[in-house]
PDB file of C-alpha atoms in Angstrom:
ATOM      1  CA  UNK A   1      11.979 -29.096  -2.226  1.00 64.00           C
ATOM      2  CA  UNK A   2       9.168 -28.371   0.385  1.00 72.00           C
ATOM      3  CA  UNK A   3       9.574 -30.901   2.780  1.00 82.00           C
ATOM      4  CA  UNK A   4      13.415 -30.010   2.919  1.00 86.00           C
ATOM      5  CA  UNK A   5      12.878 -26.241   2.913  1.00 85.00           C
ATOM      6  CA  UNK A   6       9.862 -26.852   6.146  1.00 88.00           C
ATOM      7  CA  UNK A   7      12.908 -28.498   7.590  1.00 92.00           C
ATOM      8  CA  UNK A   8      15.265 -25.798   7.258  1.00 92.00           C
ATOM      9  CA  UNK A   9      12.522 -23.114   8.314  1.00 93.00           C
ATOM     10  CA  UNK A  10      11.737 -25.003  11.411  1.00 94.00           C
ATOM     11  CA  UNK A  11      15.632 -25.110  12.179  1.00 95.00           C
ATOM     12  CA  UNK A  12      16.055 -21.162  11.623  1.00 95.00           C
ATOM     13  CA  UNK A  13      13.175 -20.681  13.717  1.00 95.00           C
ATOM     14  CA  UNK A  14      14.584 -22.363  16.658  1.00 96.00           C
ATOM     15  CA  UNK A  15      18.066 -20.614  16.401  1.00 97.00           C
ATOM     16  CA  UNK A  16      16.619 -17.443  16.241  1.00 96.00           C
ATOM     17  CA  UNK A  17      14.588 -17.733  19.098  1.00 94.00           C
ATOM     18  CA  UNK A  18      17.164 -19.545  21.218  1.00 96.00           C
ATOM     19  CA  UNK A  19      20.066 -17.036  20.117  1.00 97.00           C
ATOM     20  CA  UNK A  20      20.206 -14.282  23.080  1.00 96.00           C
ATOM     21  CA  UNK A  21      17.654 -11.342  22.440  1.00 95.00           C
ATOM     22  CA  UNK A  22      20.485  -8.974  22.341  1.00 96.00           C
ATOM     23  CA  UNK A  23      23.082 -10.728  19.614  1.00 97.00           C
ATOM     24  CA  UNK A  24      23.348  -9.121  16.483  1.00 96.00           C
ATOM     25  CA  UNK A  25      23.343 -12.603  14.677  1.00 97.00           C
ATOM     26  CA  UNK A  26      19.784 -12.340  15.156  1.00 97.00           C
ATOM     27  CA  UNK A  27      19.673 -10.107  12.059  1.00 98.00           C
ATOM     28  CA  UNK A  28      21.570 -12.458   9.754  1.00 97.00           C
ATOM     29  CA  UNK A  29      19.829 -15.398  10.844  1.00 97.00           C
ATOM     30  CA  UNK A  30      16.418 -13.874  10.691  1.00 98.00           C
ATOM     31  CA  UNK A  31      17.317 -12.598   7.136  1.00 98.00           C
ATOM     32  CA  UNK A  32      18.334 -16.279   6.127  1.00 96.00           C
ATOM     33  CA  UNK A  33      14.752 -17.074   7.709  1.00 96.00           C
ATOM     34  CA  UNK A  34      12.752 -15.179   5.261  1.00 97.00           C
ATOM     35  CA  UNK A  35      14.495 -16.193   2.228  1.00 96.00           C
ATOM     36  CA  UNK A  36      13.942 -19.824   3.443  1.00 95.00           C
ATOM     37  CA  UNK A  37      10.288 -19.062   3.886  1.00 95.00           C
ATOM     38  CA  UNK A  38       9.516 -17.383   1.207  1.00 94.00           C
ATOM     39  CA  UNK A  39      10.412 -20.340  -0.505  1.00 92.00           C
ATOM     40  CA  UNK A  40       8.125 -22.721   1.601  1.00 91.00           C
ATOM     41  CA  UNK A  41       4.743 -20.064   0.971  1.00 91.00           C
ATOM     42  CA  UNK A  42       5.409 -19.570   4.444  1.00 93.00           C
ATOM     43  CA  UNK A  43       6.534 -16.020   5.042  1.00 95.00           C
ATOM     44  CA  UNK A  44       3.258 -15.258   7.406  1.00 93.00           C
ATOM     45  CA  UNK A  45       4.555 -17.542   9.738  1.00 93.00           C
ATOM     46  CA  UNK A  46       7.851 -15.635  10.572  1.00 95.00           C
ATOM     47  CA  UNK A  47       6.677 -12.104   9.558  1.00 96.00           C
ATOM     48  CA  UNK A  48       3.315 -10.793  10.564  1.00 94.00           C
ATOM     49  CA  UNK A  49       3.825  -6.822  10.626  1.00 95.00           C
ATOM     50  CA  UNK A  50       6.285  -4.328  11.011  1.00 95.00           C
ATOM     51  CA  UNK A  51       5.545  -3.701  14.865  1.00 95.00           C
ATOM     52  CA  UNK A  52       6.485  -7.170  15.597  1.00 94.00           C
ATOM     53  CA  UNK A  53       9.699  -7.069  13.585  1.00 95.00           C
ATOM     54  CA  UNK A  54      10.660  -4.038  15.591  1.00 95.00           C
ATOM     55  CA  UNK A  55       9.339  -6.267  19.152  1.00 95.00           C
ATOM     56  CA  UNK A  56      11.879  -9.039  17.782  1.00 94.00           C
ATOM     57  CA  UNK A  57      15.226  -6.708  17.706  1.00 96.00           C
ATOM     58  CA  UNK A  58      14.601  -4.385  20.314  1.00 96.00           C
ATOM     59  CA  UNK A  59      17.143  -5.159  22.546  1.00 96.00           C
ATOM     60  CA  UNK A  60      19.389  -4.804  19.420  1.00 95.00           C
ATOM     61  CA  UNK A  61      18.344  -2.581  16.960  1.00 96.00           C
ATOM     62  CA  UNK A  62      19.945  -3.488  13.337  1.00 97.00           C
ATOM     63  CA  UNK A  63      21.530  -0.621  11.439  1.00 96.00           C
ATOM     64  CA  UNK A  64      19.781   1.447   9.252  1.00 93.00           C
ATOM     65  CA  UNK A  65      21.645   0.009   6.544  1.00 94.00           C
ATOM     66  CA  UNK A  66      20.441  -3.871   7.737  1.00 97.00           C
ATOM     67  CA  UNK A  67      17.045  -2.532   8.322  1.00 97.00           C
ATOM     68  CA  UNK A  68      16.844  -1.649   4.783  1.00 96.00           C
ATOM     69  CA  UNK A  69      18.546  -4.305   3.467  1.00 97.00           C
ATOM     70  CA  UNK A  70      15.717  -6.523   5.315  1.00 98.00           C
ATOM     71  CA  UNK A  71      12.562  -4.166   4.319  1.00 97.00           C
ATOM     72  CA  UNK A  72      13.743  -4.577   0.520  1.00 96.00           C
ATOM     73  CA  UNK A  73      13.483  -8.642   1.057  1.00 97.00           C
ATOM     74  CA  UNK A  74       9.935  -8.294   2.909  1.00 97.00           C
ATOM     75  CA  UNK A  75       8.425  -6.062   0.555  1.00 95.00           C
ATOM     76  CA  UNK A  76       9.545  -8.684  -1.941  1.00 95.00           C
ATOM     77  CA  UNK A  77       8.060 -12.035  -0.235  1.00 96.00           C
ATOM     78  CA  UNK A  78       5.312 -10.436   0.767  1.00 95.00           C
ATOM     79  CA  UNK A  79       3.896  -8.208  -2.734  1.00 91.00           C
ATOM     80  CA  UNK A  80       2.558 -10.731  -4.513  1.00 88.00           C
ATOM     81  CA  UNK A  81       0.540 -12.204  -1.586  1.00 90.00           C
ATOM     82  CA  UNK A  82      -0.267  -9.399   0.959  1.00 92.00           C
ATOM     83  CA  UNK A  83       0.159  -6.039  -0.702  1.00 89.00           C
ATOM     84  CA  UNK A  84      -1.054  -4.431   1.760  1.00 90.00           C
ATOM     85  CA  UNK A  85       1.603  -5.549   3.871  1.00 94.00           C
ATOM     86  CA  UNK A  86       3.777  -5.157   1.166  1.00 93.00           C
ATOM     87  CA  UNK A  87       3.008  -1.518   1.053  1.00 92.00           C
ATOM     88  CA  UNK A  88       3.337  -1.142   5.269  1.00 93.00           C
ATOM     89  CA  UNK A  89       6.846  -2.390   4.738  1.00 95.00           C
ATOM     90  CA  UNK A  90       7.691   0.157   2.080  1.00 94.00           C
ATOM     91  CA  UNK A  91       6.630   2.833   3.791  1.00 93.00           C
ATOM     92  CA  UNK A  92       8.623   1.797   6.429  1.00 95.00           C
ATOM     93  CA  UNK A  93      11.580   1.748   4.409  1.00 95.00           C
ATOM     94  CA  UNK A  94      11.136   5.150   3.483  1.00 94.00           C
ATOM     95  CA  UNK A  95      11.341   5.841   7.150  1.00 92.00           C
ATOM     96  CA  UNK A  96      14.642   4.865   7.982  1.00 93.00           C
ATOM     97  CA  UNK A  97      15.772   7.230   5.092  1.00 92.00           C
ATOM     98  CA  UNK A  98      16.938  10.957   6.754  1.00 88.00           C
ATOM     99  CA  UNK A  99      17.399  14.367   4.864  1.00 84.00           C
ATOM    100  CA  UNK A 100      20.781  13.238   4.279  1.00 87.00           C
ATOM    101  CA  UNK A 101      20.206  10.431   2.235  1.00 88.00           C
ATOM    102  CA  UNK A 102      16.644  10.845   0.762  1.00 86.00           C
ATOM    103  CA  UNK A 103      17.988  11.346  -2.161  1.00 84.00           C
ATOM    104  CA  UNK A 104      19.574   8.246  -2.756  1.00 87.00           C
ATOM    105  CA  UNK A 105      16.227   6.343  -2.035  1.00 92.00           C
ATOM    106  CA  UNK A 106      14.547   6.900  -5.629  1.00 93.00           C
ATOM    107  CA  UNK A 107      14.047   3.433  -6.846  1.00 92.00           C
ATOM    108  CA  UNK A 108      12.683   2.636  -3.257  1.00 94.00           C
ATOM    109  CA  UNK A 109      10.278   5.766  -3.068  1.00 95.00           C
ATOM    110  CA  UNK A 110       8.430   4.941  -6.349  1.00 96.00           C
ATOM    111  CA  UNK A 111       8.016   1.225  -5.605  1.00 93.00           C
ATOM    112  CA  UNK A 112       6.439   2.519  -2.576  1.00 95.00           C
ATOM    113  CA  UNK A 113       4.060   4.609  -4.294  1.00 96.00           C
ATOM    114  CA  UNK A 114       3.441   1.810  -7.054  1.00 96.00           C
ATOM    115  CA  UNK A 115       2.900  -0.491  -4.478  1.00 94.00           C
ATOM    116  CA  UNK A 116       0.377   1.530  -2.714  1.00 94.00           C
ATOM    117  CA  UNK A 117      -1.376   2.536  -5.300  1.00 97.00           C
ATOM    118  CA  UNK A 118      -1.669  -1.046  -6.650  1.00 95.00           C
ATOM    119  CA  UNK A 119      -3.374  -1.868  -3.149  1.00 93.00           C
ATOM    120  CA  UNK A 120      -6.978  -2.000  -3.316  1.00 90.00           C
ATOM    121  CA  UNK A 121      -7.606  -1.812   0.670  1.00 89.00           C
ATOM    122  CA  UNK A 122      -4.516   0.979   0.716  1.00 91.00           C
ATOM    123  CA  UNK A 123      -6.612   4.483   0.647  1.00 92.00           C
ATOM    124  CA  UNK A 124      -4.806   6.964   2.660  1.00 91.00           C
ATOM    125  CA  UNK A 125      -1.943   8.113   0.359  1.00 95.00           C
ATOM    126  CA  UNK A 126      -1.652  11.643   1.680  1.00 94.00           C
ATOM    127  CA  UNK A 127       0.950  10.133   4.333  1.00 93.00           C
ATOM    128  CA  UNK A 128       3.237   9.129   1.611  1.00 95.00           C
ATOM    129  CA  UNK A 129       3.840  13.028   0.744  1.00 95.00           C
ATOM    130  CA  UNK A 130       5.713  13.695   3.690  1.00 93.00           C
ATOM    131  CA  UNK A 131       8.505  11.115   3.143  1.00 93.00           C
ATOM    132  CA  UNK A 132      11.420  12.575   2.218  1.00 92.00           C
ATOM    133  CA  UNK A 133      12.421  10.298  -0.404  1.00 95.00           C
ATOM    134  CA  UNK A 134       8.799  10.698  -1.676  1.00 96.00           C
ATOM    135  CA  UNK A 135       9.799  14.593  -2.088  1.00 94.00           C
ATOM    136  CA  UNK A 136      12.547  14.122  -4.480  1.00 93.00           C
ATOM    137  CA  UNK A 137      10.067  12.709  -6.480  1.00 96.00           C
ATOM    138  CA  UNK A 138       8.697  16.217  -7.351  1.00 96.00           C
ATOM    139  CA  UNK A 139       7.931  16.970 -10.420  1.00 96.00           C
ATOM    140  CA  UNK A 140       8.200  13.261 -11.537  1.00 97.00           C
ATOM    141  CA  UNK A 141       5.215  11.379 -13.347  1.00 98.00           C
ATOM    142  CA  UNK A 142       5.169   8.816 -10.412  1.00 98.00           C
ATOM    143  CA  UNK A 143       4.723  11.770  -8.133  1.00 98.00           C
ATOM    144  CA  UNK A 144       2.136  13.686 -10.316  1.00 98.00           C
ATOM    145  CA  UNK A 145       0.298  10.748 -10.581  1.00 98.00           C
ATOM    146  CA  UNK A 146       0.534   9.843  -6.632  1.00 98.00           C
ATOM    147  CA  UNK A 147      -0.780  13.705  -6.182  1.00 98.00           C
ATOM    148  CA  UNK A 148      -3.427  13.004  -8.446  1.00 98.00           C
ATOM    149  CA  UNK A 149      -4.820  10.136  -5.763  1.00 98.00           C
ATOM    150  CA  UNK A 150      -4.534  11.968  -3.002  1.00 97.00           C
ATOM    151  CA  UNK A 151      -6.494  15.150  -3.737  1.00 96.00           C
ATOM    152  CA  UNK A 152      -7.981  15.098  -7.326  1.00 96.00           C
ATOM    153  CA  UNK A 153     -10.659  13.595  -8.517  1.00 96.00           C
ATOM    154  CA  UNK A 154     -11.454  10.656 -11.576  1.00 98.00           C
ATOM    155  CA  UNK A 155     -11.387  13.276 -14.777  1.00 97.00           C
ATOM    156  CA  UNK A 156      -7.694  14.315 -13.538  1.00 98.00           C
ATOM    157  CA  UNK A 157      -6.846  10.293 -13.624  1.00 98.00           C
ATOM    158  CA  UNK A 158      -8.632   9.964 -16.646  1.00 98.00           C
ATOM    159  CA  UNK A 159      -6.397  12.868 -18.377  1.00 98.00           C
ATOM    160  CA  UNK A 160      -3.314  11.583 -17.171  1.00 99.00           C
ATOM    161  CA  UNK A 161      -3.822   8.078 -17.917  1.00 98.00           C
ATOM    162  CA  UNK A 162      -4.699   9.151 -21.462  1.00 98.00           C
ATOM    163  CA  UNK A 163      -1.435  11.450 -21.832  1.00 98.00           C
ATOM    164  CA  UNK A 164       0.971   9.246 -20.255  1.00 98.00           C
ATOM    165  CA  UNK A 165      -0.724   4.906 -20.833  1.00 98.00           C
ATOM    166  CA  UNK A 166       2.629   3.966 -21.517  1.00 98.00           C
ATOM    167  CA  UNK A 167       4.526   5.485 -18.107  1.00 98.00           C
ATOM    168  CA  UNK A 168       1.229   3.876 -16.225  1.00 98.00           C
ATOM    169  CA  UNK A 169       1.940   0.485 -17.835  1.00 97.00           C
ATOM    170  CA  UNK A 170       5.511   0.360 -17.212  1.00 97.00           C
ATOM    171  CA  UNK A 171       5.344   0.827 -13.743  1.00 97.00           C
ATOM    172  CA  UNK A 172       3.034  -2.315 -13.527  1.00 96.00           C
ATOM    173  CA  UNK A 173      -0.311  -0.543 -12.785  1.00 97.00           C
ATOM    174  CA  UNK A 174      -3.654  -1.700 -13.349  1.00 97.00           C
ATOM    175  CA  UNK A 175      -5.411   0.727 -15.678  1.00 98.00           C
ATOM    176  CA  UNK A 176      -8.745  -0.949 -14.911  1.00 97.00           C
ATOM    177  CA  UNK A 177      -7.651  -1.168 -10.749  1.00 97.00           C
ATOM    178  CA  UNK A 178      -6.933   2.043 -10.551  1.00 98.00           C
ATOM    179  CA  UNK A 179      -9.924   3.782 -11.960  1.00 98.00           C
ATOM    180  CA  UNK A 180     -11.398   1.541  -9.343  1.00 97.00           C
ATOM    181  CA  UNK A 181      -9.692   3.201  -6.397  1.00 97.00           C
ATOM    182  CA  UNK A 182     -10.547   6.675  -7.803  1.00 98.00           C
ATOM    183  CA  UNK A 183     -13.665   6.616  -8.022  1.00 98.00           C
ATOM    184  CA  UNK A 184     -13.654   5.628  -4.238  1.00 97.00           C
ATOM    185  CA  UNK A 185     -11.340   7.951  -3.687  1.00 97.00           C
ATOM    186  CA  UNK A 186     -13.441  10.752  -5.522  1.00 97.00           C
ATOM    187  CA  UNK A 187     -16.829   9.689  -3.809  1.00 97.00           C
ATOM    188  CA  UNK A 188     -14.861   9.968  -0.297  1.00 95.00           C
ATOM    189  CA  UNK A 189     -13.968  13.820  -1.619  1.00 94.00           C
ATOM    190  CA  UNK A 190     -17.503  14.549  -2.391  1.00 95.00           C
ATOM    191  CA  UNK A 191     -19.127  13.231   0.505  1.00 94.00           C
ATOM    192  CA  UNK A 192     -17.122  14.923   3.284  1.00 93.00           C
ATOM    193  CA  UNK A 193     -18.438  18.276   0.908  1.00 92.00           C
ATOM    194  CA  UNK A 194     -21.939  16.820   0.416  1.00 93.00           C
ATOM    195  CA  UNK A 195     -24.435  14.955   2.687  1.00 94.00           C
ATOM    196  CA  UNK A 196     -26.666  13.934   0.487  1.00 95.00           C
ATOM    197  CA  UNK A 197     -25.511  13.068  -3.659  1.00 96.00           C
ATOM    198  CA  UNK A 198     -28.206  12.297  -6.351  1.00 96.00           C
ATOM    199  CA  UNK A 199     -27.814   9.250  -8.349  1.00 96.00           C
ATOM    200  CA  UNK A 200     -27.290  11.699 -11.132  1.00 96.00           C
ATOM    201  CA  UNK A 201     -24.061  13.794  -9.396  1.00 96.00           C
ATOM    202  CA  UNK A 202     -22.870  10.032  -8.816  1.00 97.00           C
ATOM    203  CA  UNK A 203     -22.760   9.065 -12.340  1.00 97.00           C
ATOM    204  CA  UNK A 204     -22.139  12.160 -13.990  1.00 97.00           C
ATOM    205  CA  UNK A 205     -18.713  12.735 -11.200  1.00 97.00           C
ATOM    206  CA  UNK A 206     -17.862   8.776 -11.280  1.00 97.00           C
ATOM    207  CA  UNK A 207     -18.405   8.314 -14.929  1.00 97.00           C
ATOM    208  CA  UNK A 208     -20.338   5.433 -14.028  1.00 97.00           C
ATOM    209  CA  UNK A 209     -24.133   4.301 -15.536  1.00 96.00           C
ATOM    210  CA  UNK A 210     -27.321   4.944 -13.006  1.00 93.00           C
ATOM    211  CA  UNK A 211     -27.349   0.791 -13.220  1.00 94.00           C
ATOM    212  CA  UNK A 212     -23.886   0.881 -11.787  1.00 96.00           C
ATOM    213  CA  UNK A 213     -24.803   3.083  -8.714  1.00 95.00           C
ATOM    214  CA  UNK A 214     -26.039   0.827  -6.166  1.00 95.00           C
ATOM    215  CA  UNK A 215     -23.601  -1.724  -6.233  1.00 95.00           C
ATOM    216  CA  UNK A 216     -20.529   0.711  -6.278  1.00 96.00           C
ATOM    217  CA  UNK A 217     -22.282   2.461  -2.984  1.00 95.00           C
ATOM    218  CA  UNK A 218     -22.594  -1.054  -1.795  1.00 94.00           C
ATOM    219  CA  UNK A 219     -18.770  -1.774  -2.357  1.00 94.00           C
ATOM    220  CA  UNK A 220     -17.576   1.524  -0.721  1.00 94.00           C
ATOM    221  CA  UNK A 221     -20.003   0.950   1.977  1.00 93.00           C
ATOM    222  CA  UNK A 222     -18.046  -2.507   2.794  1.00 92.00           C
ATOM    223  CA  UNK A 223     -14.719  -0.914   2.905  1.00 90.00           C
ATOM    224  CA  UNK A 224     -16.340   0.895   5.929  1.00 90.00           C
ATOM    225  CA  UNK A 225     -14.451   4.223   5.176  1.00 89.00           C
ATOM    226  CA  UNK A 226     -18.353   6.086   4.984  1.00 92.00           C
ATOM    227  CA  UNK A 227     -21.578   5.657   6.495  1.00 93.00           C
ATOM    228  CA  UNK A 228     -24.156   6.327   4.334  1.00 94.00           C
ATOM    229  CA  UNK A 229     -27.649   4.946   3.305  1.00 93.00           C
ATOM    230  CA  UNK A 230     -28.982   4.597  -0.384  1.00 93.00           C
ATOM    231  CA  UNK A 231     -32.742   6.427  -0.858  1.00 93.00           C
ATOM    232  CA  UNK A 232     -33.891   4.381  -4.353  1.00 91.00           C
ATOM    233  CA  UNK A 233     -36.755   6.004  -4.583  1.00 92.00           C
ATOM    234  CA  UNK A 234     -35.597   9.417  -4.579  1.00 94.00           C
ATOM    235  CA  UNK A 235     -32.383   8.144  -6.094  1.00 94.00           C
ATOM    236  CA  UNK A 236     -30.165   9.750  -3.767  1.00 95.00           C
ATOM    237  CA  UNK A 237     -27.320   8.683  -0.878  1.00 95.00           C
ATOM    238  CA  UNK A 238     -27.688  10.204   2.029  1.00 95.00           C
ATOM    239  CA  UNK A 239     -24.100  10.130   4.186  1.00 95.00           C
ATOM    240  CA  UNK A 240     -23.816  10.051   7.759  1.00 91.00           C
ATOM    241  CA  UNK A 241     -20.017  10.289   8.326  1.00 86.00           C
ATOM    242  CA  UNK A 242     -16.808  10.050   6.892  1.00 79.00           C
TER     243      UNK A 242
END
């Protein structure tokens, strides 16, 4: 029950942090620790970002293996509440992985990819390309279709989506979501190309009404990844930077 499992989190905490900075029962204890607090709905409290986790076992660096073993339970606890964490920590993951053993690291690479692509503040994909699990992907719908994000534009989703609903489905993507993030993505391809877009460009390219226009500038304007300023009267968006 809660009040038990608070109990038991608090007690893990304190071990860890009394246990010597450089004993390798850190590790186990720590892993114990988010199991226990995942539990609780209290994972944020032991695990706040990958930099930290790396500040916590520095004077004893976990194998690759452990390390692994730990990013799996993270990504876990943390996808259904933070997946934008969630997505940090699989990249991660993906890190620890050498040219040796990339190949081994399927199932991890494409929950990586699903899980970034599921992330609606996640929109620089390009990165994930140069893992080397990622590239064993090649030639792979999960790879096509991260490709597609990172340097096509909506119609390419759109055909995709429409030749291959049921791969999209299984892998637990939003259909809905993800045309979201395209269309982002596709406005931030055609405004590092074009200063200033006519309402017309934006909903023939975004497949979107003229209605629709001003709050989806709006919206990308709050994710801060473009300055730009909307012109109603001449109907037109006039971008500053990207």
């Amino acid at each position: 029950n809660q009040p038990l499992g608070k109990v038991c989190l608090q007690s893990l905490w304190r071990l860890f942090n009394n246990l010597d900075t450089a004993s390798p029962l850190r590790y186990h204890v720590y892993y114990h620790l988010v199991q226990v607090a995942k539990q609780c709905e209290q994972v944020l409290e032991v695990f706040t970002g990958v930099d930290q986790l790396k500040t916590q076992f520095a004077n004893c660096p976990p194998s690759s293996e452990q390390m692994q073993k730990l990013y799996r339970l993270l990504h876990d606890v943390t996808k259904d509440t933070n997946m934008e964490l969630s997505s940090k920590v699989m990249i991660e993951l993906l890190g620890t992985y050498t040219a040796d053993n990339a190949c081994v690291a399927r199932e991890d690479a494409m929950k990586c990819i699903v899980t970034a692509l599921a992330d609606p503040n996640t929109f620089l994909l390009d990165p994930l390309l140069a893992l080397k699990p990622v590239r064993f992907l090649e030639g792979d719908l999960i790879h096509d279709l991260l490709s597609i994000f990172v340097s096509d534009k909506l119609p390419s989703y759109v055909q995709f989506y429409e030749d291959h609903k049921e791969f999209v489905n299984s892998q637990g993507l939003n259909h809905e979501q993800n045309m979201k993030k395209i269309r982002l993505l596709t406005f931030m391809q055609l405004a590092e190309s074009n200063p200033e877009m006519t309402f017309d460009t934006l909903t023939k390219e975004l497949q979107i009404t003229e209605d629709e226009v001003e709050p989806f500038v709006i919206h990308v304007l709050k994710t801060k990844l473009v300055r730009a300023r909307l012109d109603q009267a001449n109907r037109k968006v006039h971008i500053s930077s990207t």
